[in-house]
PDB file of C-alpha atoms in Angstrom:
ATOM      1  CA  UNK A   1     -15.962  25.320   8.560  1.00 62.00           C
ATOM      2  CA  UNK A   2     -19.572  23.623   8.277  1.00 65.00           C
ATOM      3  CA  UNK A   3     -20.284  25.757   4.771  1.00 72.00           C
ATOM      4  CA  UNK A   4     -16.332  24.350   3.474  1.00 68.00           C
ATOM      5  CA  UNK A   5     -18.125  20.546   4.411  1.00 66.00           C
ATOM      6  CA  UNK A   6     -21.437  21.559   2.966  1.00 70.00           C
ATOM      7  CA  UNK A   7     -19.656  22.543  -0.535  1.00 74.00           C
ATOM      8  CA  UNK A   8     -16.850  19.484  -0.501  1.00 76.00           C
ATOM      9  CA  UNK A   9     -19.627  17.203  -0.015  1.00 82.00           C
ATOM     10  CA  UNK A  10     -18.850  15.078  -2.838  1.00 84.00           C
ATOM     11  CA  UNK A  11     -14.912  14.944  -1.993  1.00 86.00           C
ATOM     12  CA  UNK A  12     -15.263  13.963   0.985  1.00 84.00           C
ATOM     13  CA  UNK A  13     -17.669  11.114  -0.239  1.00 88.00           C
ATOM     14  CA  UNK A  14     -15.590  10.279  -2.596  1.00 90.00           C
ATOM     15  CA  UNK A  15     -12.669  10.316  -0.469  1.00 89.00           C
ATOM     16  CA  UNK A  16     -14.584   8.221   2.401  1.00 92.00           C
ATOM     17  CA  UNK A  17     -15.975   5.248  -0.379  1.00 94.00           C
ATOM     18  CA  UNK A  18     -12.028   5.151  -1.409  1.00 94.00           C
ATOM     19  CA  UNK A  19     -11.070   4.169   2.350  1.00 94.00           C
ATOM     20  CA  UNK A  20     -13.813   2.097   2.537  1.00 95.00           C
ATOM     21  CA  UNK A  21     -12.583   0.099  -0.384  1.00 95.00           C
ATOM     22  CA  UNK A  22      -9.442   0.131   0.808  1.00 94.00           C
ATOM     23  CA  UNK A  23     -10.851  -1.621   4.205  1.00 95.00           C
ATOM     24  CA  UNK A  24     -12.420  -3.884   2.228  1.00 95.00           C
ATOM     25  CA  UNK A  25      -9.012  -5.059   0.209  1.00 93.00           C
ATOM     26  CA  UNK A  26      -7.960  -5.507   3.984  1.00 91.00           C
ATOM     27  CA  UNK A  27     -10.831  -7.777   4.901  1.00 92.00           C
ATOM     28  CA  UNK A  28     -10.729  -9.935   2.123  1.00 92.00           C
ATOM     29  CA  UNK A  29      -7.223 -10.183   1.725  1.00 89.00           C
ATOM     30  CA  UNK A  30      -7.814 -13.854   2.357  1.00 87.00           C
ATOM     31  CA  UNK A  31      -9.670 -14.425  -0.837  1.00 89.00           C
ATOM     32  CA  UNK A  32      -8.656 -11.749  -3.148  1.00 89.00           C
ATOM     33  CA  UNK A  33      -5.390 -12.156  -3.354  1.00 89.00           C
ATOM     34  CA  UNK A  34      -2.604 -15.953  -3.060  1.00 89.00           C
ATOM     35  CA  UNK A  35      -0.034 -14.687  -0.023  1.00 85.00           C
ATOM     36  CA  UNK A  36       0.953 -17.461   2.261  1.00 86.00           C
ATOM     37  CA  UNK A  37       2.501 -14.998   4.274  1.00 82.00           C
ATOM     38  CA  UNK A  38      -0.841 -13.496   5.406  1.00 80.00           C
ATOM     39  CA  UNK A  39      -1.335 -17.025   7.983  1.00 79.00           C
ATOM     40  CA  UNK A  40       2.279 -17.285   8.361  1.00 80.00           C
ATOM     41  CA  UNK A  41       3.064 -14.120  10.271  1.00 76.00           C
ATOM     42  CA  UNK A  42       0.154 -14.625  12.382  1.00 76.00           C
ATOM     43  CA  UNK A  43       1.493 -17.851  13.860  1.00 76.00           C
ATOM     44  CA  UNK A  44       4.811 -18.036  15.926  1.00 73.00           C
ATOM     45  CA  UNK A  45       6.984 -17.791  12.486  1.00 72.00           C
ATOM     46  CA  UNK A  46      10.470 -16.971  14.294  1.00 70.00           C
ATOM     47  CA  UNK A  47      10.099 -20.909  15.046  1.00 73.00           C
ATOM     48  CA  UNK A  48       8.832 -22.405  11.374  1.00 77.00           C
ATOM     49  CA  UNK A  49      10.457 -22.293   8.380  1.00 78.00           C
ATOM     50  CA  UNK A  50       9.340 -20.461   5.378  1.00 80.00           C
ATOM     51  CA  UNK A  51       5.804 -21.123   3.513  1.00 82.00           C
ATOM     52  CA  UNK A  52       6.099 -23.238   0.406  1.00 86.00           C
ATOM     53  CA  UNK A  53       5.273 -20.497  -2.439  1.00 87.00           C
ATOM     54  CA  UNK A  54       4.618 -20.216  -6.105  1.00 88.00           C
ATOM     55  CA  UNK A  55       6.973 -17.545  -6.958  1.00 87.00           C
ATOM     56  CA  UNK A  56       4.668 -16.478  -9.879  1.00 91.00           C
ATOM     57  CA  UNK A  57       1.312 -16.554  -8.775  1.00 92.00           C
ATOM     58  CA  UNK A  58       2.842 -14.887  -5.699  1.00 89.00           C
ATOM     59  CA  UNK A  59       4.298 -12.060  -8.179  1.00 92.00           C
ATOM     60  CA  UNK A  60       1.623 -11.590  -9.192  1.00 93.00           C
ATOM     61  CA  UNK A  61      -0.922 -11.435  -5.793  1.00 91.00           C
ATOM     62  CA  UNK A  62       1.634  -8.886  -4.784  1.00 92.00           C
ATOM     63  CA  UNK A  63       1.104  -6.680  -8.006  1.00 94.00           C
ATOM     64  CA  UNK A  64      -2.598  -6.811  -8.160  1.00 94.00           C
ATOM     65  CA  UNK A  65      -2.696  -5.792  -4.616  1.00 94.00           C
ATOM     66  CA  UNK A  66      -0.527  -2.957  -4.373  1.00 96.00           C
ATOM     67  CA  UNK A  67      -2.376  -2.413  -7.402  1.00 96.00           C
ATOM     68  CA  UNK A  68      -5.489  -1.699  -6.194  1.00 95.00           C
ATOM     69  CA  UNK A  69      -4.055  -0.009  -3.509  1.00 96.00           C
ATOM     70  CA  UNK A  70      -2.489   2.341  -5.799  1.00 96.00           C
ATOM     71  CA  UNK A  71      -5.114   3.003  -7.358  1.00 96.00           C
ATOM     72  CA  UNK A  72      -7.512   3.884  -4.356  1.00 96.00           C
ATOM     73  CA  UNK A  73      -4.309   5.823  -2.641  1.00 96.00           C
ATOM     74  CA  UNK A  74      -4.339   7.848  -5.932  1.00 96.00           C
ATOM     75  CA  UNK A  75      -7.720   8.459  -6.145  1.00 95.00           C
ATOM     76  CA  UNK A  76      -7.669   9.925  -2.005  1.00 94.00           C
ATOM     77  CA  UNK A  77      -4.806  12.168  -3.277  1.00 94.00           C
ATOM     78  CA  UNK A  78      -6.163  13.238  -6.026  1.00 93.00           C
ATOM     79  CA  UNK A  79      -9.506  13.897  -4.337  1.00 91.00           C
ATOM     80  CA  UNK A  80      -8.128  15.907  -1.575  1.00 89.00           C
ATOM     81  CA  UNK A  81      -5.696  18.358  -3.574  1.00 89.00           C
ATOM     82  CA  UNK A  82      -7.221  18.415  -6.607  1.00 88.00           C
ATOM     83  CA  UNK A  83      -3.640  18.932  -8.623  1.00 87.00           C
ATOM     84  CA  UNK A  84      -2.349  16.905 -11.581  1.00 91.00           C
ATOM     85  CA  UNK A  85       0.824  17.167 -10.942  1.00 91.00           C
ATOM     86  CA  UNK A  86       1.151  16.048  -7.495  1.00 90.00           C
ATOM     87  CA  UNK A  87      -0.829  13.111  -8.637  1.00 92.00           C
ATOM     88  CA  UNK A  88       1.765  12.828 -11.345  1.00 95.00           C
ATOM     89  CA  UNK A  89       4.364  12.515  -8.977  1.00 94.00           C
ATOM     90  CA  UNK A  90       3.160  10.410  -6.357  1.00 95.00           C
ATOM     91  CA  UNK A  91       2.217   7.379  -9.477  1.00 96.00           C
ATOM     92  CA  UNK A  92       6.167   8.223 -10.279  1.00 97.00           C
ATOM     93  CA  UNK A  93       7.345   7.366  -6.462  1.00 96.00           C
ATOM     94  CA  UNK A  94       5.004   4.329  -6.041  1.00 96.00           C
ATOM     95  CA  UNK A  95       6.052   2.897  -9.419  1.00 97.00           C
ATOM     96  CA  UNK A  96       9.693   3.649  -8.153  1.00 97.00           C
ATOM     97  CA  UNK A  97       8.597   1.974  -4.729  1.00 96.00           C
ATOM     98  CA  UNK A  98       6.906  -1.133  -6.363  1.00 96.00           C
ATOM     99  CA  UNK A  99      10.290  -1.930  -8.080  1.00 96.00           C
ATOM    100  CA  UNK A 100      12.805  -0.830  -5.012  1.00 96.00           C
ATOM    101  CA  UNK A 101      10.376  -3.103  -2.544  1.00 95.00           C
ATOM    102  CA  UNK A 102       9.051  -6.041  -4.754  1.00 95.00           C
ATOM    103  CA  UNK A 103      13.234  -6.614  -5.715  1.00 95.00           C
ATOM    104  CA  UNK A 104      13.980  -6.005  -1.924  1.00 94.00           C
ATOM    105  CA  UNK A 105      11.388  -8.683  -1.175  1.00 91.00           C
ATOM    106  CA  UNK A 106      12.576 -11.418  -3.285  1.00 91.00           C
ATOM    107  CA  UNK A 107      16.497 -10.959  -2.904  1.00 93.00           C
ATOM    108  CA  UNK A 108      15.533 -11.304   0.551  1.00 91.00           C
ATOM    109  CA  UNK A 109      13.594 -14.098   0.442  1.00 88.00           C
ATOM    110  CA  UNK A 110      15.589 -16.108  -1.778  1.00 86.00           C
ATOM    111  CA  UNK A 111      18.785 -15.414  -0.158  1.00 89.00           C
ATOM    112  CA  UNK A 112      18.271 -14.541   3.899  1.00 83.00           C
ATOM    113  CA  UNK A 113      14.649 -15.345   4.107  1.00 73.00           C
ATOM    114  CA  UNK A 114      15.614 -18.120   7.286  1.00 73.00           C
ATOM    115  CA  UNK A 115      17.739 -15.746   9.024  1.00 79.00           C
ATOM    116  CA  UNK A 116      15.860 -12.159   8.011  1.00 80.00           C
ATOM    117  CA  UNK A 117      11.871 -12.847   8.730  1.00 81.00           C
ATOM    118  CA  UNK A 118      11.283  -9.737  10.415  1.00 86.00           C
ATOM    119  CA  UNK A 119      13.360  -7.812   7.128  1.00 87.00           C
ATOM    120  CA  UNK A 120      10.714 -10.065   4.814  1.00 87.00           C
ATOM    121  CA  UNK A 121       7.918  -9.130   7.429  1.00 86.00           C
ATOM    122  CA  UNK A 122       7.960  -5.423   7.242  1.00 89.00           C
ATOM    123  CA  UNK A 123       9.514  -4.919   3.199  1.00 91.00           C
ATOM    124  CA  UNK A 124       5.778  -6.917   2.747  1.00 88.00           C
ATOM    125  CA  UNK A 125       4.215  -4.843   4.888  1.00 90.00           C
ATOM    126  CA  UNK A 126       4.997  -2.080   2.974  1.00 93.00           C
ATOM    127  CA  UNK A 127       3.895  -3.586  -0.325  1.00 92.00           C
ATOM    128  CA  UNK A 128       0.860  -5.447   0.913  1.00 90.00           C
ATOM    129  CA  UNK A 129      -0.730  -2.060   3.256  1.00 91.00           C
ATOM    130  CA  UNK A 130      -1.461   1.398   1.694  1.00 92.00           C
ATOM    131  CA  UNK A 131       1.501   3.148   4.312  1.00 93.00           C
ATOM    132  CA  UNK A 132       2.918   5.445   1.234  1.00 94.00           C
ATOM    133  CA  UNK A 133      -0.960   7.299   1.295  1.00 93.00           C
ATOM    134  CA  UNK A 134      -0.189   8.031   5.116  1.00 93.00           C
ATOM    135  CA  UNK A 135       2.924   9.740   4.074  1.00 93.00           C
ATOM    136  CA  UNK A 136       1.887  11.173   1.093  1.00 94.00           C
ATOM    137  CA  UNK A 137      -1.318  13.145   2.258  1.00 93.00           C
ATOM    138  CA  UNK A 138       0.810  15.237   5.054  1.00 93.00           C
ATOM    139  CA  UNK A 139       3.507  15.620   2.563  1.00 93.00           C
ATOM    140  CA  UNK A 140       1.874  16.966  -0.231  1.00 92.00           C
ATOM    141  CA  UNK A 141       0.016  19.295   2.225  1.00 91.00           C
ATOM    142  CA  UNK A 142       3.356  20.779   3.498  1.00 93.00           C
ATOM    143  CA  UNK A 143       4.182  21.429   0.094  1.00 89.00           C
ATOM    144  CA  UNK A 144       0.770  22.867  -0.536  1.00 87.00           C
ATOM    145  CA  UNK A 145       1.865  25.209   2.542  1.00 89.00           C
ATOM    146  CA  UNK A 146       4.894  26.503   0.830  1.00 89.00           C
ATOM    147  CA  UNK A 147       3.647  27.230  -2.537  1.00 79.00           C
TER     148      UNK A 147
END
């Protein structure tokens, strides 16, 4: 087990700088990126109405951050399996994700934002938070385990 560390060395640093980064996209969140949601959901929002937002620059805060996020995600999975094709197919499904949850997101909040926060709460969730990498890594090692 030690020698398998001693040779992956540079994987696992790899893999460990591209969590890292992806703590520090969490940390900063604040200044990287224009989400008046972020403040929002950390107050008592069941009783406020909905932030003022500009749709656009909102857009686009949500792209460059799942973005990055991608992009780090994709460099873990990559890092850890090694295989093209699996890294083919996972930048397929969270292309296909982006569209399903950033059109969920905004048909939400233009038409039952008031009366669905929670829906809003966790479709951002999944747009704003690398989840897809949690379920990604475990699947693609399954499938490893069959092939």
């Amino acid at each position: 087990m030690l020698q398998k560390i001693y040779r992956h060395k540079v994987r696992i640093a790899f893999a460990m700088l591209f969590v890292v980064m992806l703590a520090f996209i969490r940390a900063f969140e604040d200044t990287l990126f224009y989400d008046p949601f972020l403040n929002y959901f950390k107050m008592d929002y069941y009783n406020l109405p909905l932030p003022e937002i500009n749709p656009l620059k909102f857009f686009l805060g949500l792209v460059f951050r799942y973005l990055l996020n991608t992009i780090l995600s994709l460099g873990i999975i990559y890092n850890i399996y090694r295989d093209f094709n699996s890294l083919k197919f996972a930048s397929i499904l969270y292309l296909i994700f982006f569209i399903i949850l950033v059109c969920s997101f905004f048909i939400v909040l233009s038409y039952f934002g008031e009366t669905n926060k929670m829906t809003l709460f966790y479709i951002r969730r999944f747009i704003i938070q690398p989840i897809f990498l949690l379920l990604f890594i475990p699947a693609f090692y399954y499938q490893k385990q069959i092939n």
